[in-house]
Structure formats: C-alpha cells, structure tokens
C-alpha cells in the first residue's frame, strides 16, 4: 500500500468511526425519562421533601383536632392534719380533729363553640402549609430533574470529546510510526516527527482531562440516582434524533404563569399572610365554650366540725372569656400582620417579573441555539467538502501531507461542534421546560 493510500485510509477510518465508541463502551444506557423515574424513586432530596409533605398532612389533622372537646380528669389522695380554731383576735384557740384521709376526683369537659375564628384560621393556615409542602416537593423535583439533565447532556458532550480525542490520538500515533519508517529510508526529517510527537502529548493531556471530567460527572449522576458506585452511565444516542420544536414566546410565558411553582408559592404566601391577619384579629374577640364537670371530694372541710363524707357535685353551663388586654396589646401585632400581607403581595409581583425575565432570556438563548446549530451544520458541510477536495488533491500530488491532516482535524472538530450544538438545543429546550416547571 502506498503512503498516500495508507494515509487516506487512516483518515477515513477515523472520520467514519463516530458510533464506535458508543457501541463498544460498557455501561448502562440510560434515557432521560428513565433517569427522571429513577430520581423520583431514589433521590434523597426528593425523599426529604416527601417527608415534609407527610409532616404537613399531620399538621392539618392536628389543627382540625382543635375542634374536638377538651376533656380532663384528675385524681388525688392526701393526708390531712388536725385543724386549729381561734377567735378573730387569735384568742381561745382550740384543736379541731380532722379525718386524715383526703381524696379528690374531678372530670371536666369543655367544647369551644366560638373562638373568634382562631380555630378556623389555624386550620386554614395548616392547609395552606400543606399546599406549600406539596409545592416545595414539586419544585425540588423539577430542580433535581433539571440538574440531572445538565449532568446527562454534559456527559454526552464529554463522551463525544473523548471519542474525537482518541481518534485524533490514534491517527497521530500511527502517523508517527509511519513517518519513523520513512525516516529510516531518509525521506522524512527528525523535526517533522518531533512536531507530531508534541501534538501527541498535547492530545494525551487533553484526553486525560476530559476523562477525569467525565468520571466526575458520571459519579454525580450515579450518586444522585443512588445506583451502584461502579455504574458507568451511557447516554442514549437516539436523543439527538428527536425533533425539537419551539413555541412562541407568548406561549412559553403563558405556560410559566400557569405552571411556575415559584409564582404559586408566592401566591400562597399572600394567602397565608391574610389568614395570619384573621388569626391576630381573633385575639380581640371573646371565646365562648360549653363546659361540664363532675367532682367527688372528701372529707367535707368547709363544715366545722369537719364531715368525714364524700361530696359529689356536677354542673353544666356556658363559659365566656375575654382578654381585655388584647385591646391595647394586639394592635401592633395586627398592624404587623397587615404589613406582612403587603410585603407578600409585593413579593408576588416581584416573582412575576423575575419569571417573565427568566423565560424571555431563556427563549432568546433557545433561539440562539438553533442559529448556532445551523452554523455548525454549515461548518460540518464545508468541512466535508474541504476534506473531499483536499483528499482528491493529495491523491494527485497537489497537496501536502500537512494539508491532508489539517483537513482531517477540521472535519473531526466540525463533527464535534455539530454534536455539541445539537446537545445545546436539547439543553435549552429542557431549560424552557424547567422555567415553566413542566419537566
């Protein structure tokens, strides 16, 4: 085989082996949707917020339990010493014998029938807290999914870089061996070989750096998904074949208004602040309750001589309690609650602005990624044409060896840029879904 034919075959093998790395790599091929399902099941962060949801559910039950009656019972036994009786001027004292065994039993029940709205407000706050815990869980779920998407697509890019660097390194090493063989024949100078030896060392360093980065990203994915530590994740290569269609900015903005969890949380904060106002206002209203009690006491010590008997009595009635000090103590708390409502409303408006700006910026970047993709497609097309022309010229002794290698490297780099541009489109698409919380 001639030198020219050998070099062209070598470059062709490097350029046509794009899928070999993915085919021969060992590991677990994982799609994005499967990754999301694993995260829902295994992510410690999501599980933590799930526990928060369960705690909020119990808080609602505890708040509703305040509507139930309060029932209390007490039982005591005591030793009573003898009494002593005097005149009003403490003369003529005399000892009063007492039964020494005393007992007391009381059963009391109280049912609140009006508390100024305090119980209802407490239940409403607990239910809003339950909704907030649900939104916290959903928001964390969206954040974990977007984080994993970033890791996943970055791993895809790094795998692609490893493939390109390895092929460049293979071409360089084989070229060095070929040039050394030609040097022994006196047709190649030593400094020509040195130039490619330097290129080889640079490629080895770049490959080591990219492989280390890939290990880090793979470990982050495996840790978050709680897979076995030795799992090597291989991104699904069919991802790049999926058609990505964008919506108009107005549609994305509408999706954000309806689905963005931060906006829903800001609205909930407003409602919680309003309930807090009602709760503070209830402190200025009377509390009314039905009461019932039964007492069994002995001995009867309010008689002289003391009666060594048990005395049972019961009663039912209506109790009214009013805290007069709330008229002058509660004003500041009520004013503070009103200010918290206003601050929550302003926070909601600010959140709307921030989400609108984030969606607009994300949409512009999304469109830019399509522009970059079209540019990379054109670059790849031109690189293919340049490679074909250079290969033909080299075949006819009209181009140098370095021209052929430069054309080969340019094509490899263009292919790499094209894959990365496609990944960037996918990333920006998932970012738009994250901003609208529709992942």
Coordinates of N, CA and C in Angstrom, one line a residue, residues 15-144:
X15 N -12.6 9.2 10.6 CA -13.8 10.0 10.4 C -15.1 9.2 10.4
X16 N -15.0 8.0 10.0 CA -16.2 7.2 9.9 C -16.5 6.3 11.1
X17 N -15.7 6.5 12.2 CA -15.9 5.7 13.4 C -16.7 6.4 14.5
X18 N -17.6 7.3 14.1 CA -18.3 8.1 15.1 C -19.0 7.3 16.1
X19 N -19.7 6.2 15.6 CA -20.5 5.5 16.5 C -19.8 4.4 17.2
X20 N -18.5 4.1 17.0 CA -17.8 3.0 17.5 C -17.7 3.1 19.1
X21 N -17.5 4.3 19.5 CA -17.3 4.5 21.0 C -18.5 4.0 21.8
X22 N -19.7 4.5 21.3 CA -20.9 4.2 22.0 C -21.2 2.7 21.9
X23 N -20.8 2.1 20.7 CA -21.2 0.7 20.5 C -20.3 -0.2 21.4
X24 N -19.1 0.2 21.6 CA -18.1 -0.7 22.3 C -18.0 -0.4 23.8
X25 N -18.6 0.7 24.2 CA -18.5 1.1 25.6 C -19.3 0.2 26.5
X26 N -18.8 -0.2 27.6 CA -19.6 -1.0 28.6 C -20.2 0.0 29.6
X27 N -21.5 -0.3 29.9 CA -22.1 0.6 30.9 C -23.6 0.4 30.8
X28 N -24.3 1.3 31.5 CA -25.8 1.2 31.5 C -26.3 2.4 30.6
X29 N -27.0 2.0 29.5 CA -27.6 3.0 28.7 C -28.8 3.5 29.3
X30 N -28.9 4.8 29.5 CA -30.0 5.4 30.3 C -30.6 6.6 29.5
X31 N -31.9 6.5 29.3 CA -32.6 7.6 28.7 C -33.0 8.7 29.7
X32 N -33.4 9.9 29.2 CA -33.7 11.0 30.2 C -35.0 10.6 31.0
X33 N -36.0 10.1 30.3 CA -37.3 9.8 31.1 C -37.0 8.7 32.1
X34 N -36.2 7.7 31.8 CA -35.9 6.7 32.8 C -35.1 7.3 33.9
X35 N -34.2 8.2 33.6 CA -33.4 8.9 34.6 C -34.3 9.6 35.6
X36 N -35.4 10.3 35.0 CA -36.3 11.0 35.9 C -37.1 10.1 36.8
X37 N -37.5 8.9 36.3 CA -38.2 8.0 37.1 C -37.3 7.4 38.3
X38 N -36.0 7.2 37.9 CA -35.1 6.8 39.0 C -34.9 7.8 40.1
X39 N -34.8 9.1 39.6 CA -34.7 10.2 40.6 C -35.9 10.3 41.5
X40 N -37.1 10.1 41.0 CA -38.3 10.2 41.8 C -38.3 9.1 42.9
X41 N -37.7 8.0 42.5 CA -37.7 6.9 43.5 C -36.5 6.9 44.4
X42 N -35.3 7.3 43.9 CA -34.1 7.2 44.7 C -33.5 8.5 45.3
X43 N -33.8 9.6 44.8 CA -33.2 10.9 45.2 C -33.5 11.1 46.7
X44 N -32.4 11.3 47.5 CA -32.6 11.7 48.9 C -33.3 13.0 49.0
X45 N -32.9 13.9 48.1 CA -33.5 15.3 48.2 C -35.0 15.2 48.0
X46 N -35.5 14.5 47.0 CA -36.9 14.3 46.8 C -37.6 13.6 48.0
X47 N -36.9 12.6 48.5 CA -37.5 11.9 49.7 C -37.6 12.8 50.9
X48 N -36.6 13.7 51.1 CA -36.7 14.6 52.2 C -38.0 15.5 52.1
X49 N -38.2 16.0 50.9 CA -39.4 16.9 50.7 C -40.7 16.0 50.8
X50 N -40.6 14.7 50.4 CA -41.8 13.9 50.6 C -42.1 13.7 52.1
X51 N -41.1 13.6 52.9 CA -41.3 13.6 54.3 C -41.9 14.9 54.8
X52 N -41.5 16.0 54.2 CA -42.1 17.3 54.6 C -43.6 17.3 54.2
X53 N -44.0 16.7 53.1 CA -45.4 16.6 52.8 C -46.2 15.8 53.8
X54 N -45.6 14.7 54.2 CA -46.3 13.9 55.2 C -46.4 14.6 56.6
X55 N -45.4 15.4 56.9 CA -45.5 16.2 58.2 C -46.6 17.3 58.0
X56 N -46.7 17.9 56.9 CA -47.7 18.9 56.6 C -49.1 18.3 56.7
X57 N -49.3 17.0 56.2 CA -50.6 16.3 56.3 C -50.9 16.2 57.8
X58 N -50.0 15.8 58.6 CA -50.2 15.6 60.0 C -50.6 16.9 60.7
X59 N -49.9 18.0 60.2 CA -50.2 19.3 60.8 C -51.7 19.7 60.6
X60 N -52.2 19.4 59.4 CA -53.6 19.7 59.1 C -54.5 18.9 60.1
X61 N -54.2 17.6 60.3 CA -55.0 16.8 61.2 C -55.0 17.3 62.6
X62 N -53.8 17.8 63.0 CA -53.6 18.4 64.4 C -54.4 19.7 64.5
X63 N -54.4 20.5 63.4 CA -55.2 21.7 63.5 C -56.7 21.4 63.6
X64 N -57.2 20.4 62.8 CA -58.6 20.1 62.9 C -59.0 19.5 64.2
X65 N -58.0 18.8 64.9 CA -58.3 18.2 66.2 C -58.6 19.3 67.2
X66 N -58.3 20.6 67.0 CA -58.6 21.6 67.9 C -60.1 21.8 68.0
X67 N -60.9 21.3 67.1 CA -62.4 21.4 67.1 C -63.0 20.5 68.1
X68 N -62.2 19.4 68.5 CA -62.7 18.4 69.4 C -62.8 19.0 70.8
X69 N -63.6 18.4 71.7 CA -63.7 18.9 73.1 C -62.4 18.6 73.9
X70 N -62.2 19.5 74.9 CA -61.1 19.3 75.8 C -61.7 18.5 77.0
X71 N -61.1 17.4 77.3 CA -61.6 16.6 78.4 C -60.4 16.3 79.3
X72 N -60.6 16.5 80.6 CA -59.5 16.3 81.6 C -60.0 15.6 82.8
X73 N -59.2 14.8 83.4 CA -59.6 14.1 84.6 C -58.4 14.2 85.6
X74 N -58.7 14.3 86.9 CA -57.7 14.4 87.9 C -58.1 13.6 89.1
X75 N -57.2 13.0 89.8 CA -57.4 12.1 90.9 C -56.3 12.3 91.9
X76 N -56.6 12.6 93.2 CA -55.5 12.8 94.1 C -55.9 12.3 95.5
X77 N -54.9 11.9 96.3 CA -55.1 11.4 97.6 C -54.2 12.2 98.5
X78 N -54.6 12.5 99.7 CA -53.8 13.3 100.6 C -54.0 13.0 102.1
X79 N -53.1 13.4 102.8 CA -53.1 13.3 104.3 C -53.4 14.6 104.9
X80 N -54.5 14.7 105.7 CA -54.9 16.0 106.3 C -54.5 16.0 107.8
X81 N -53.8 17.0 108.2 CA -53.5 17.2 109.6 C -54.7 17.8 110.4
X82 N -54.7 17.8 111.7 CA -55.7 18.4 112.5 C -55.8 19.9 112.3
X83 N -57.0 20.5 112.4 CA -57.1 21.9 112.3 C -57.0 22.6 113.6
X84 N -56.9 24.0 113.6 CA -56.9 24.8 114.8 C -57.7 26.0 114.6
X85 N -58.6 26.3 115.7 CA -59.6 27.3 115.5 C -59.3 28.4 116.6
X86 N -59.3 29.7 116.2 CA -59.2 30.8 117.1 C -60.3 31.8 116.9
X87 N -60.4 32.7 117.9 CA -61.2 33.9 117.7 C -60.6 34.8 116.7
X88 N -61.3 35.9 116.3 CA -60.7 36.8 115.4 C -59.4 37.5 115.9
X89 N -59.3 37.6 117.2 CA -58.1 38.2 117.8 C -57.1 37.1 118.2
X90 N -57.3 35.9 117.7 CA -56.4 34.8 117.9 C -56.4 34.4 119.4
X91 N -57.5 34.6 120.1 CA -57.6 34.0 121.5 C -58.5 32.8 121.4
X92 N -58.5 32.1 122.6 CA -59.4 31.0 122.8 C -59.2 29.9 121.7
X93 N -58.0 29.6 121.4 CA -57.7 28.6 120.4 C -58.1 27.2 120.9
X94 N -58.5 26.4 119.9 CA -58.9 25.0 120.2 C -58.5 24.1 119.0
X95 N -58.2 22.9 119.3 CA -57.9 21.9 118.3 C -59.1 21.3 117.7
X96 N -59.1 21.2 116.4 CA -60.2 20.6 115.6 C -59.7 19.3 115.0
X97 N -60.2 18.2 115.5 CA -59.8 16.9 114.9 C -60.3 16.8 113.4
X98 N -59.5 16.2 112.6 CA -59.8 16.1 111.2 C -59.6 14.6 110.7
X99 N -60.5 14.2 109.8 CA -60.2 12.9 109.2 C -58.9 13.0 108.4
X100 N -58.0 12.1 108.6 CA -56.7 12.2 108.0 C -56.6 11.8 106.5
X101 N -57.6 11.1 106.1 CA -57.5 10.6 104.7 C -58.4 11.5 103.8
X102 N -57.7 12.2 102.7 CA -58.5 13.0 101.8 C -58.4 12.5 100.4
X103 N -59.5 12.7 99.7 CA -59.5 12.3 98.3 C -60.2 13.4 97.4
X104 N -59.7 13.4 96.1 CA -60.4 14.3 95.2 C -60.4 13.7 93.8
X105 N -61.5 13.7 93.2 CA -61.6 13.3 91.8 C -62.4 14.3 91.0
X106 N -61.9 14.7 89.8 CA -62.6 15.7 89.0 C -62.6 15.2 87.6
X107 N -63.7 15.4 86.9 CA -63.8 15.2 85.5 C -64.4 16.4 84.8
X108 N -63.7 17.0 83.9 CA -64.1 18.3 83.3 C -64.0 18.2 81.8
X109 N -65.0 18.8 81.1 CA -65.1 18.8 79.7 C -65.4 20.2 79.2
X110 N -64.8 20.6 78.1 CA -65.1 21.9 77.5 C -65.1 21.8 76.0
X111 N -66.2 22.3 75.4 CA -66.3 22.4 74.0 C -66.4 23.8 73.5
X112 N -65.4 24.2 72.8 CA -65.4 25.6 72.2 C -66.4 25.7 71.1
X113 N -67.3 26.7 71.3 CA -68.3 26.9 70.2 C -68.1 28.2 69.4
X114 N -67.2 29.1 70.0 CA -66.8 30.3 69.3 C -65.5 30.8 69.8
X115 N -64.5 30.9 68.9 CA -63.2 31.4 69.3 C -62.7 32.6 68.5
X116 N -63.7 33.3 67.9 CA -63.4 34.5 67.1 C -62.7 34.1 65.8
X117 N -62.9 32.9 65.4 CA -62.2 32.4 64.1 C -60.8 31.9 64.2
X118 N -60.3 31.8 65.5 CA -59.0 31.3 65.7 C -58.8 29.9 65.2
X119 N -59.7 29.0 65.5 CA -59.6 27.6 65.1 C -59.7 27.5 63.6
X120 N -60.6 28.1 63.0 CA -60.8 28.1 61.5 C -59.6 28.6 60.8
X121 N -59.0 29.7 61.4 CA -57.8 30.3 60.8 C -56.6 29.4 60.9
X122 N -56.5 28.7 62.1 CA -55.4 27.8 62.3 C -55.5 26.6 61.3
X123 N -56.7 26.1 61.1 CA -56.9 25.0 60.1 C -56.5 25.5 58.7
X124 N -57.0 26.7 58.3 CA -56.7 27.3 57.0 C -55.2 27.4 56.8
X125 N -54.5 27.9 57.9 CA -53.1 28.1 57.8 C -52.4 26.7 57.6
X126 N -52.9 25.7 58.3 CA -52.3 24.4 58.2 C -52.5 23.8 56.8
X127 N -53.7 24.0 56.2 CA -54.0 23.6 54.9 C -53.1 24.3 53.8
X128 N -52.9 25.6 54.0 CA -52.0 26.3 53.1 C -50.6 25.8 53.3
X129 N -50.2 25.5 54.5 CA -48.9 24.9 54.7 C -48.7 23.6 54.0
X130 N -49.8 22.8 54.0 CA -49.8 21.5 53.3 C -49.6 21.8 51.8
X131 N -50.3 22.8 51.3 CA -50.1 23.1 49.8 C -48.7 23.6 49.6
X132 N -48.1 24.3 50.5 CA -46.8 24.8 50.3 C -45.8 23.6 50.3
X133 N -46.0 22.7 51.2 CA -45.1 21.5 51.3 C -45.2 20.7 50.0
X134 N -46.4 20.6 49.4 CA -46.6 20.0 48.1 C -45.9 20.7 47.0
X135 N -46.0 22.0 47.0 CA -45.2 22.8 46.0 C -43.7 22.7 46.2
X136 N -43.3 22.7 47.5 CA -41.9 22.5 47.7 C -41.4 21.2 47.1
X137 N -42.2 20.2 47.3 CA -41.8 18.8 46.8 C -41.7 18.9 45.2
X138 N -42.8 19.5 44.6 CA -42.8 19.6 43.2 C -41.6 20.5 42.7
X139 N -41.3 21.6 43.3 CA -40.2 22.4 42.9 C -38.9 21.7 43.0
X140 N -38.7 21.0 44.1 CA -37.4 20.3 44.3 C -37.3 19.2 43.2
X141 N -38.4 18.6 42.9 CA -38.4 17.5 41.9 C -38.0 18.1 40.5
X142 N -38.5 19.3 40.2 CA -38.2 20.0 39.0 C -36.7 20.3 39.0
X143 N -36.2 20.8 40.1 CA -34.8 21.2 40.2 C -33.9 20.0 40.1
X144 N -34.2 18.9 40.7 CA -33.4 17.7 40.6 C -33.4 17.2 39.2

